[in-house]
PDB file of C-alpha atoms in Angstrom:
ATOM      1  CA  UNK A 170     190.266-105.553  28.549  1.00 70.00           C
ATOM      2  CA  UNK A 171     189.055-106.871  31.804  1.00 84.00           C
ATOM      3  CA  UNK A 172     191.356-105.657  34.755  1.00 85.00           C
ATOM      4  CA  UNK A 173     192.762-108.299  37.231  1.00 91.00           C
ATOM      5  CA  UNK A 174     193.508-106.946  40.722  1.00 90.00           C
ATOM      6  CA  UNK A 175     197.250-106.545  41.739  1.00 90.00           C
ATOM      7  CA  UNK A 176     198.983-105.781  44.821  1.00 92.00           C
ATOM      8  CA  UNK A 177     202.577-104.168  45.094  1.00 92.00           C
ATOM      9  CA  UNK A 178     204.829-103.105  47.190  1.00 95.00           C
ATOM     10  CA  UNK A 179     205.999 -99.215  46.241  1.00 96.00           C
ATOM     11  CA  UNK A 180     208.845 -97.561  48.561  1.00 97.00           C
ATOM     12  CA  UNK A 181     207.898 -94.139  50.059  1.00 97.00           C
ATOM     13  CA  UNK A 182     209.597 -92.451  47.804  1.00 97.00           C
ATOM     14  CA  UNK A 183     207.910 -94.040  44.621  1.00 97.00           C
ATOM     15  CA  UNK A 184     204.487 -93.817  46.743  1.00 97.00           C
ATOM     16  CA  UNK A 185     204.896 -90.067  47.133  1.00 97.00           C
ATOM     17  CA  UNK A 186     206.134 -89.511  43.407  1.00 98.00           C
ATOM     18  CA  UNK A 187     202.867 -91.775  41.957  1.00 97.00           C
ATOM     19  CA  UNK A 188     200.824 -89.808  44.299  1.00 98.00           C
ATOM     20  CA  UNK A 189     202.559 -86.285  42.919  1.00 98.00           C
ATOM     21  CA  UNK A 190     201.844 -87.375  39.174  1.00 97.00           C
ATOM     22  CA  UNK A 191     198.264 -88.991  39.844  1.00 97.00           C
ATOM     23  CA  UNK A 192     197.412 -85.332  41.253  1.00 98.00           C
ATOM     24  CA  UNK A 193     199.267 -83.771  38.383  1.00 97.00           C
ATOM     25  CA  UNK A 194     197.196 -85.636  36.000  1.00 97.00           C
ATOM     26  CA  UNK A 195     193.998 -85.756  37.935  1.00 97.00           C
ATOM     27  CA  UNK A 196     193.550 -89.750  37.580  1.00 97.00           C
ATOM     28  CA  UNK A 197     193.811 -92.279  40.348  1.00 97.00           C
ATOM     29  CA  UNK A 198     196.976 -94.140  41.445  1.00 97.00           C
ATOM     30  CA  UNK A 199     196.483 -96.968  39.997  1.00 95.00           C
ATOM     31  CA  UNK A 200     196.106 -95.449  36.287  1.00 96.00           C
ATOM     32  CA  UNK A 201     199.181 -93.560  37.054  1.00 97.00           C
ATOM     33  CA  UNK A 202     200.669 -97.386  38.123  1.00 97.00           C
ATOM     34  CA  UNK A 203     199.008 -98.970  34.666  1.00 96.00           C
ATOM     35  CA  UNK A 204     200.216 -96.869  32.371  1.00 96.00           C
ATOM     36  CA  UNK A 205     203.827 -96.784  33.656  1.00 96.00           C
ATOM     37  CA  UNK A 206     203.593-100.366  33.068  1.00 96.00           C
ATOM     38  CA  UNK A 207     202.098-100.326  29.648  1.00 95.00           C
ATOM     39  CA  UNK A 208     205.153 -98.088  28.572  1.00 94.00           C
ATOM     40  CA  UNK A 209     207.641-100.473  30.626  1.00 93.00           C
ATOM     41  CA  UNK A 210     206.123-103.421  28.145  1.00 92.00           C
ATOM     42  CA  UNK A 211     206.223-101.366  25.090  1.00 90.00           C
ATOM     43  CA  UNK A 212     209.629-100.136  25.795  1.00 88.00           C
ATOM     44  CA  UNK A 213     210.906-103.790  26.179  1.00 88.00           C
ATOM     45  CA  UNK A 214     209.026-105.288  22.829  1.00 87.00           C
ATOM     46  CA  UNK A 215     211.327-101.695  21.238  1.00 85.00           C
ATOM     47  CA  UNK A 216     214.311-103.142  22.599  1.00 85.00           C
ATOM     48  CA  UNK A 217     213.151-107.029  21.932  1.00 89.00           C
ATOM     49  CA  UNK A 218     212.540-106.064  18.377  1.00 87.00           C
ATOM     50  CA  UNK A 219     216.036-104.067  18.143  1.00 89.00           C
ATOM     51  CA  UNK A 220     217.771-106.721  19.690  1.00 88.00           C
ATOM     52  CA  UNK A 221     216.993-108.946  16.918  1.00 88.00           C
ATOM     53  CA  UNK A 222     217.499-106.855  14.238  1.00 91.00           C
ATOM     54  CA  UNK A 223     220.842-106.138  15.331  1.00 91.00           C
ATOM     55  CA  UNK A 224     221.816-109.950  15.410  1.00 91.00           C
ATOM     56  CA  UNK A 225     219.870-110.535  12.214  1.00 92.00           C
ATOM     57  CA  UNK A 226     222.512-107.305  10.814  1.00 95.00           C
ATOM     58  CA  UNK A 227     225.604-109.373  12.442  1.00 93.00           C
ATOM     59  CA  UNK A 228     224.595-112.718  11.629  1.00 94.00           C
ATOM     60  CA  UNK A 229     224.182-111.447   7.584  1.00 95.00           C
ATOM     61  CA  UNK A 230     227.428-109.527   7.642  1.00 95.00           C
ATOM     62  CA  UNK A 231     228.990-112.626   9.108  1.00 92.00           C
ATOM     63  CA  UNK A 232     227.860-115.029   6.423  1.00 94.00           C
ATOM     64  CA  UNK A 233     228.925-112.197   3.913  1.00 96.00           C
ATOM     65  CA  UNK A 234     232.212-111.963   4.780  1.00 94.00           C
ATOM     66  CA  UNK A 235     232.638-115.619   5.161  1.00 92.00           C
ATOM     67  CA  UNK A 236     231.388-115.864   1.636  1.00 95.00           C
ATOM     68  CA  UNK A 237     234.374-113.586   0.754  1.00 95.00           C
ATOM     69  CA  UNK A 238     236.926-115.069   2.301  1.00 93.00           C
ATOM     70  CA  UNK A 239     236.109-118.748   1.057  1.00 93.00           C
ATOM     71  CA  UNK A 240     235.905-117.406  -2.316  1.00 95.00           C
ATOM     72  CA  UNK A 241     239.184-114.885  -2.615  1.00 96.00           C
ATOM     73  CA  UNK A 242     241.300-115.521  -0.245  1.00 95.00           C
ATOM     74  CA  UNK A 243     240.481-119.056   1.552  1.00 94.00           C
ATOM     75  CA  UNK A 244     244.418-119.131   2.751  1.00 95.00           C
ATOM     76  CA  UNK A 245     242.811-116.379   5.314  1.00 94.00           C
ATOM     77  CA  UNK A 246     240.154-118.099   6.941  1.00 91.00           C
ATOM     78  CA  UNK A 247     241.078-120.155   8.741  1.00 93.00           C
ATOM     79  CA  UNK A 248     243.703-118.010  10.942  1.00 93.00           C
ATOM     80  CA  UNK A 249     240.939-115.209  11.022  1.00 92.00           C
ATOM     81  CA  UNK A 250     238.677-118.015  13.089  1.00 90.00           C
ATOM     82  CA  UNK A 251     241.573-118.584  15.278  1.00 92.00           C
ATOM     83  CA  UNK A 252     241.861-115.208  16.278  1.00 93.00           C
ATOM     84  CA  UNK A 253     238.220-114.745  16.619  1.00 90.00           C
ATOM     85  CA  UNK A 254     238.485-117.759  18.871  1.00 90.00           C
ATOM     86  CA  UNK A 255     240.890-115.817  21.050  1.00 92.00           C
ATOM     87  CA  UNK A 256     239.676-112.918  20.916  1.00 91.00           C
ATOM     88  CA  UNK A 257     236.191-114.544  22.264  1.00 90.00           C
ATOM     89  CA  UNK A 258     238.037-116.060  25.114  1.00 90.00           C
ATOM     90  CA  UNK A 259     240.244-112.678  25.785  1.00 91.00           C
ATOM     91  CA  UNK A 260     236.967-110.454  25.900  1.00 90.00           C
ATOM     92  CA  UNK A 261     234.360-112.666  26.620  1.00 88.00           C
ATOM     93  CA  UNK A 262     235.525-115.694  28.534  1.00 86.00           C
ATOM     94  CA  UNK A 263     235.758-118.856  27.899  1.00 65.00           C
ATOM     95  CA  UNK A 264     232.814-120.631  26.464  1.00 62.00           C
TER      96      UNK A 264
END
């Protein structure tokens, strides 16, 4: 892939450290710089990907239960999405 020139602002601290593991490694600075943010990308398409199969796992264990309810024991629905209602506002604000 063709490389695009970049310019960014590092603190001393992070300056020195690159420069420490560039040395360590024996590659430049900016390889040290590129693949630090090839893993940053990867590690956010990980949590992307996990993200969505845990509301894919809540959003079928919703639907589940609702299925349950509505079929044995409808008389409990309804006061179950009132308290979820609360509870929403209690822990999460209101929406």
């Amino acid at each position: 892939m063709k490389s695009k020139p970049s310019t960014t602002r590092l603190s001393a601290d992070q300056v020195a450290q690159v420069d420490a593991v560039a040395r360590r490694l024996g590659c430049s600075t900016g390889e040290v710089i590129r693949r630090a943010v090839d893993q940053y990308l990867i590690g956010q398409k990980l949590i992307s990907d996990s993200e969505l199969r845990l509301r894919r796992v809540c959003e079928y264990g919703q639907l589940a239960l609702d299925a349950i309810l509505q079929e044995n024991h409808p008389e409990f629905r309804d006061p179950i999405l009132l308290e979820v209602d609360k509870r929403m506002e209690r822990f999460h604000g209101a929406r």
